[in-house]
C-alpha atoms as an extended CHARMM CRD file, in Angstrom:
* protein
*
       134  EXT
         1         1  ASN       CA              0.0000000000        0.0000000000        0.0000000000  PROA      1               0.0000000000
         2         2  PHE       CA              1.2000000000        3.4550000000       -0.8640000000  PROA      2               0.0000000000
         3         3  ILE       CA             -0.8380000000        6.5660000000       -0.1870000000  PROA      3               0.0000000000
         4         4  MET       CA             -0.1090000000        9.7630000000       -2.0590000000  PROA      4               0.0000000000
         5         5  THR       CA             -1.9610000000       12.9560000000       -1.2640000000  PROA      5               0.0000000000
         6         6  GLY       CA             -1.9000000000       16.5590000000       -2.3800000000  PROA      6               0.0000000000
         7         7  ALA       CA             -3.8210000000       19.7910000000       -2.0260000000  PROA      7               0.0000000000
         8         8  VAL       CA             -4.7440000000       21.3460000000       -5.3510000000  PROA      8               0.0000000000
         9         9  ASP       CA             -5.0840000000       25.1350000000       -5.1320000000  PROA      9               0.0000000000
        10        10  ASP       CA             -7.9990000000       25.3230000000       -7.5540000000  PROA      10              0.0000000000
        11        11  LEU       CA             -9.8620000000       23.3460000000      -10.2020000000  PROA      11              0.0000000000
        12        12  TRP       CA            -11.5810000000       24.9050000000      -13.1790000000  PROA      12              0.0000000000
        13        13  ILE       CA            -13.7820000000       23.1410000000      -15.7270000000  PROA      13              0.0000000000
        14        14  ASN       CA            -13.3800000000       23.7280000000      -19.4600000000  PROA      14              0.0000000000
        15        15  PRO       CA            -16.2420000000       23.5660000000      -22.0120000000  PROA      15              0.0000000000
        16        16  ARG       CA            -15.4240000000       19.8630000000      -22.6670000000  PROA      16              0.0000000000
        17        17  GLY       CA            -16.1110000000       19.0610000000      -19.0080000000  PROA      17              0.0000000000
        18        18  GLU       CA            -12.4490000000       18.4080000000      -18.2200000000  PROA      18              0.0000000000
        19        19  LEU       CA            -10.8920000000       19.5010000000      -14.9450000000  PROA      19              0.0000000000
        20        20  ILE       CA             -8.1330000000       22.0880000000      -15.2290000000  PROA      20              0.0000000000
        21        21  VAL       CA             -5.5200000000       22.0800000000      -12.4580000000  PROA      21              0.0000000000
        22        22  VAL       CA             -4.6770000000       25.6060000000      -11.2890000000  PROA      22              0.0000000000
        23        23  ASP       CA             -1.7400000000       26.4300000000       -9.0300000000  PROA      23              0.0000000000
        24        24  TYR       CA             -1.3110000000       29.8490000000       -7.4100000000  PROA      24              0.0000000000
        25        25  LYS       CA              2.1970000000       31.2180000000       -6.9190000000  PROA      25              0.0000000000
        26        26  SER       CA              3.4950000000       34.5120000000       -5.5970000000  PROA      26              0.0000000000
        27        27  THR       CA              6.7730000000       36.3580000000       -5.8890000000  PROA      27              0.0000000000
        28        28  SER       CA              8.1550000000       39.8760000000       -6.0070000000  PROA      28              0.0000000000
        29        29  LYS       CA             10.6900000000       40.5580000000       -8.7160000000  PROA      29              0.0000000000
        30        30  GLN       CA             11.3650000000       43.0880000000      -11.4390000000  PROA      30              0.0000000000
        31        31  GLU       CA             11.5490000000       40.7620000000      -14.4300000000  PROA      31              0.0000000000
        32        32  LYS       CA              8.6110000000       39.1180000000      -16.1740000000  PROA      32              0.0000000000
        33        33  VAL       CA              7.4220000000       35.9180000000      -14.5320000000  PROA      33              0.0000000000
        34        34  THR       CA              8.0840000000       32.7290000000      -16.5250000000  PROA      34              0.0000000000
        35        35  LEU       CA              8.4140000000       29.0100000000      -15.8160000000  PROA      35              0.0000000000
        36        36  ASP       CA             11.8160000000       28.7770000000      -17.4820000000  PROA      36              0.0000000000
        37        37  ALA       CA             14.0930000000       28.5600000000      -14.4280000000  PROA      37              0.0000000000
        38        38  GLU       CA             15.4640000000       25.1060000000      -13.6370000000  PROA      38              0.0000000000
        39        39  TRP       CA             14.1930000000       25.2840000000      -10.0490000000  PROA      39              0.0000000000
        40        40  GLN       CA             10.6320000000       25.7470000000      -11.3470000000  PROA      40              0.0000000000
        41        41  MET       CA             10.7050000000       22.2160000000      -12.7500000000  PROA      41              0.0000000000
        42        42  GLY       CA              9.3400000000       21.1950000000       -9.3520000000  PROA      42              0.0000000000
        43        43  TYR       CA              6.2520000000       23.3380000000       -9.9870000000  PROA      43              0.0000000000
        44        44  LYS       CA              5.6930000000       21.5500000000      -13.2790000000  PROA      44              0.0000000000
        45        45  ARG       CA              6.1200000000       18.1060000000      -11.6900000000  PROA      45              0.0000000000
        46        46  GLN       CA              3.6670000000       19.0830000000       -8.9570000000  PROA      46              0.0000000000
        47        47  MET       CA              1.0930000000       20.0530000000      -11.5960000000  PROA      47              0.0000000000
        48        48  GLU       CA              1.6110000000       16.7430000000      -13.4280000000  PROA      48              0.0000000000
        49        49  MET       CA              1.2170000000       14.7600000000      -10.2050000000  PROA      49              0.0000000000
        50        50  TYR       CA             -2.0920000000       16.4930000000       -9.4910000000  PROA      50              0.0000000000
        51        51  GLN       CA             -3.2460000000       15.7420000000      -13.0340000000  PROA      51              0.0000000000
        52        52  TRP       CA             -2.2530000000       12.0910000000      -12.6010000000  PROA      52              0.0000000000
        53        53  LEU       CA             -3.9590000000       11.7790000000       -9.2070000000  PROA      53              0.0000000000
        54        54  LEU       CA             -7.2040000000       13.2300000000      -10.5310000000  PROA      54              0.0000000000
        55        55  ARG       CA             -7.1150000000       10.8370000000      -13.5040000000  PROA      55              0.0000000000
        56        56  GLN       CA             -6.5770000000        7.9170000000      -11.1100000000  PROA      56              0.0000000000
        57        57  LEU       CA             -9.7340000000        9.0250000000       -9.3160000000  PROA      57              0.0000000000
        58        58  GLY       CA            -11.6530000000        8.7400000000      -12.5930000000  PROA      58              0.0000000000
        59        59  PHE       CA            -11.8970000000       12.4050000000      -13.5770000000  PROA      59              0.0000000000
        60        60  LYS       CA            -11.4230000000       13.7270000000      -17.1020000000  PROA      60              0.0000000000
        61        61  VAL       CA             -8.4610000000       16.0800000000      -16.8110000000  PROA      61              0.0000000000
        62        62  SER       CA             -7.1220000000       18.5750000000      -19.3210000000  PROA      62              0.0000000000
        63        63  ASP       CA             -3.4280000000       18.2540000000      -20.1930000000  PROA      63              0.0000000000
        64        64  THR       CA             -3.2670000000       22.0470000000      -19.9070000000  PROA      64              0.0000000000
        65        65  GLY       CA             -3.0960000000       23.4820000000      -16.4130000000  PROA      65              0.0000000000
        66        66  TYR       CA             -2.4850000000       27.0560000000      -15.3270000000  PROA      66              0.0000000000
        67        67  PHE       CA             -0.1730000000       28.8530000000      -12.9640000000  PROA      67              0.0000000000
        68        68  VAL       CA             -1.6870000000       32.0640000000      -11.6170000000  PROA      68              0.0000000000
        69        69  TYR       CA              1.4170000000       34.0510000000      -10.7390000000  PROA      69              0.0000000000
        70        70  CYS       CA              1.0190000000       37.0990000000       -8.5050000000  PROA      70              0.0000000000
        71        71  ASN       CA              4.0960000000       39.3240000000       -8.7490000000  PROA      71              0.0000000000
        72        72  GLY       CA              4.2950000000       41.9630000000       -6.0140000000  PROA      72              0.0000000000
        73        73  LYS       CA              4.9450000000       45.4520000000       -7.3550000000  PROA      73              0.0000000000
        74        74  THR       CA              8.1650000000       46.8490000000       -5.9190000000  PROA      74              0.0000000000
        75        75  ASP       CA              8.0550000000       50.2750000000       -7.5280000000  PROA      75              0.0000000000
        76        76  ARG       CA              5.4930000000       51.8500000000       -5.1940000000  PROA      76              0.0000000000
        77        77  LYS       CA              6.6050000000       54.9090000000       -3.2030000000  PROA      77              0.0000000000
        78        78  ALA       CA              4.6340000000       53.9240000000       -0.1130000000  PROA      78              0.0000000000
        79        79  PHE       CA              3.2340000000       50.7350000000        1.3700000000  PROA      79              0.0000000000
        80        80  ASP       CA              0.0820000000       52.3660000000        2.8280000000  PROA      80              0.0000000000
        81        81  GLY       CA             -1.0960000000       49.0610000000        4.2800000000  PROA      81              0.0000000000
        82        82  LYS       CA             -1.6860000000       47.3520000000        0.9460000000  PROA      82              0.0000000000
        83        83  LEU       CA              0.2000000000       45.2180000000       -1.5250000000  PROA      83              0.0000000000
        84        84  GLU       CA             -0.3180000000       45.5200000000       -5.2560000000  PROA      84              0.0000000000
        85        85  PHE       CA              0.3650000000       42.7380000000       -7.7370000000  PROA      85              0.0000000000
        86        86  ASP       CA              0.6990000000       42.1090000000      -11.4370000000  PROA      86              0.0000000000
        87        87  ILE       CA             -1.1000000000       38.8580000000      -12.1910000000  PROA      87              0.0000000000
        88        88  ASP       CA              0.0330000000       36.5310000000      -14.9750000000  PROA      88              0.0000000000
        89        89  LEU       CA             -1.8940000000       33.4840000000      -16.1610000000  PROA      89              0.0000000000
        90        90  ILE       CA              0.6960000000       31.0120000000      -17.4620000000  PROA      90              0.0000000000
        91        91  PRO       CA             -0.5640000000       27.9070000000      -19.2970000000  PROA      91              0.0000000000
        92        92  TYR       CA              1.3920000000       24.6850000000      -18.9250000000  PROA      92              0.0000000000
        93        93  THR       CA              0.8480000000       21.4590000000      -20.8550000000  PROA      93              0.0000000000
        94        94  GLY       CA              1.5910000000       18.6230000000      -18.4710000000  PROA      94              0.0000000000
        95        95  ASP       CA              2.7880000000       15.1000000000      -19.2180000000  PROA      95              0.0000000000
        96        96  ASP       CA              2.0700000000       12.7410000000      -16.3300000000  PROA      96              0.0000000000
        97        97  SER       CA              3.4190000000        9.6180000000      -18.0720000000  PROA      97              0.0000000000
        98        98  TRP       CA              6.4160000000        9.5360000000      -15.6930000000  PROA      98              0.0000000000
        99        99  VAL       CA              4.4420000000        9.6740000000      -12.4200000000  PROA      99              0.0000000000
       100       100  GLU       CA              3.4810000000        6.0250000000      -11.9020000000  PROA      100             0.0000000000
       101       101  GLY       CA              7.0010000000        4.7540000000      -12.5750000000  PROA      101             0.0000000000
       102       102  ALA       CA              8.4860000000        7.3800000000      -10.2640000000  PROA      102             0.0000000000
       103       103  LEU       CA              6.0860000000        6.4490000000       -7.4670000000  PROA      103             0.0000000000
       104       104  LEU       CA              6.9980000000        2.7680000000       -7.8140000000  PROA      104             0.0000000000
       105       105  LYS       CA             10.6760000000        3.7200000000       -7.4800000000  PROA      105             0.0000000000
       106       106  VAL       CA              9.8980000000        5.8510000000       -4.4190000000  PROA      106             0.0000000000
       107       107  LYS       CA              8.0520000000        2.9430000000       -2.7960000000  PROA      107             0.0000000000
       108       108  LYS       CA             10.9240000000        0.5670000000       -3.5400000000  PROA      108             0.0000000000
       109       109  CYS       CA             13.3950000000        3.0400000000       -2.0520000000  PROA      109             0.0000000000
       110       110  LEU       CA             11.2910000000        3.5660000000        1.0850000000  PROA      110             0.0000000000
       111       111  ASN       CA             10.9560000000       -0.1950000000        1.5610000000  PROA      111             0.0000000000
       112       112  GLY       CA             14.6830000000       -0.7510000000        1.0370000000  PROA      112             0.0000000000
       113       113  LYS       CA             17.5420000000       -0.6820000000        3.5060000000  PROA      113             0.0000000000
       114       114  ILE       CA             18.5580000000        2.6360000000        5.0160000000  PROA      114             0.0000000000
       115       115  PRO       CA             21.9280000000        3.5790000000        3.5180000000  PROA      115             0.0000000000
       116       116  LYS       CA             24.9590000000        4.1020000000        5.7320000000  PROA      116             0.0000000000
       117       117  ALA       CA             25.9100000000        7.6730000000        6.5640000000  PROA      117             0.0000000000
       118       118  SER       CA             28.4720000000        9.2850000000        4.3020000000  PROA      118             0.0000000000
       119       119  PRO       CA             30.7860000000       12.2000000000        5.1700000000  PROA      119             0.0000000000
       120       120  GLY       CA             30.0710000000       13.6830000000        1.7230000000  PROA      120             0.0000000000
       121       121  CYS       CA             26.3030000000       13.8390000000        2.3460000000  PROA      121             0.0000000000
       122       122  ASP       CA             24.9780000000       17.2270000000        3.5040000000  PROA      122             0.0000000000
       123       123  TYR       CA             21.8760000000       15.6130000000        5.0060000000  PROA      123             0.0000000000
       124       124  CYS       CA             23.9650000000       13.0910000000        6.9660000000  PROA      124             0.0000000000
       125       125  ASN       CA             26.1530000000       15.9100000000        8.3080000000  PROA      125             0.0000000000
       126       126  TYR       CA             23.0410000000       17.8570000000        9.2910000000  PROA      126             0.0000000000
       127       127  ARG       CA             21.5500000000       14.8750000000       11.1410000000  PROA      127             0.0000000000
       128       128  GLU       CA             24.8340000000       14.2880000000       12.9480000000  PROA      128             0.0000000000
       129       129  ALA       CA             24.9930000000       17.9500000000       14.0230000000  PROA      129             0.0000000000
       130       130  VAL       CA             21.3930000000       17.8370000000       15.2850000000  PROA      130             0.0000000000
       131       131  GLN       CA             22.1290000000       14.7240000000       17.3450000000  PROA      131             0.0000000000
       132       132  LYS       CA             25.1030000000       16.4860000000       18.9860000000  PROA      132             0.0000000000
       133       133  ILE       CA             22.8860000000       19.4290000000       19.9920000000  PROA      133             0.0000000000
       134       134  LYS       CA             20.3090000000       17.1630000000       21.6350000000  PROA      134             0.0000000000
């Protein structure tokens, strides 16, 4: 048994009756918001996992999802108790074909033996430092 859960920000329905996964993001930067940075690949994978989960539950799901990106305006002279945002609607065509295989690998890893600590592992060093503090 392997339980996977998630919390979708929003679901829309298109004219074909398909669910559209919508994910809200916020930032505050000068440049135009895109999904091109390597670190944003995690956002895309998250969207694809939600699409996959909804399909597993029997829903018709659009391959196209949307990121609603709220970009805080930094050029205001005064705060005056309010934040202002530029809002971008960024479509993303997901491909969830990788999800099931990845989850099977995760399950196999979790059921496997715990690896020995390694001095080159940042996480191992962190855990060792935490144990010393306790």
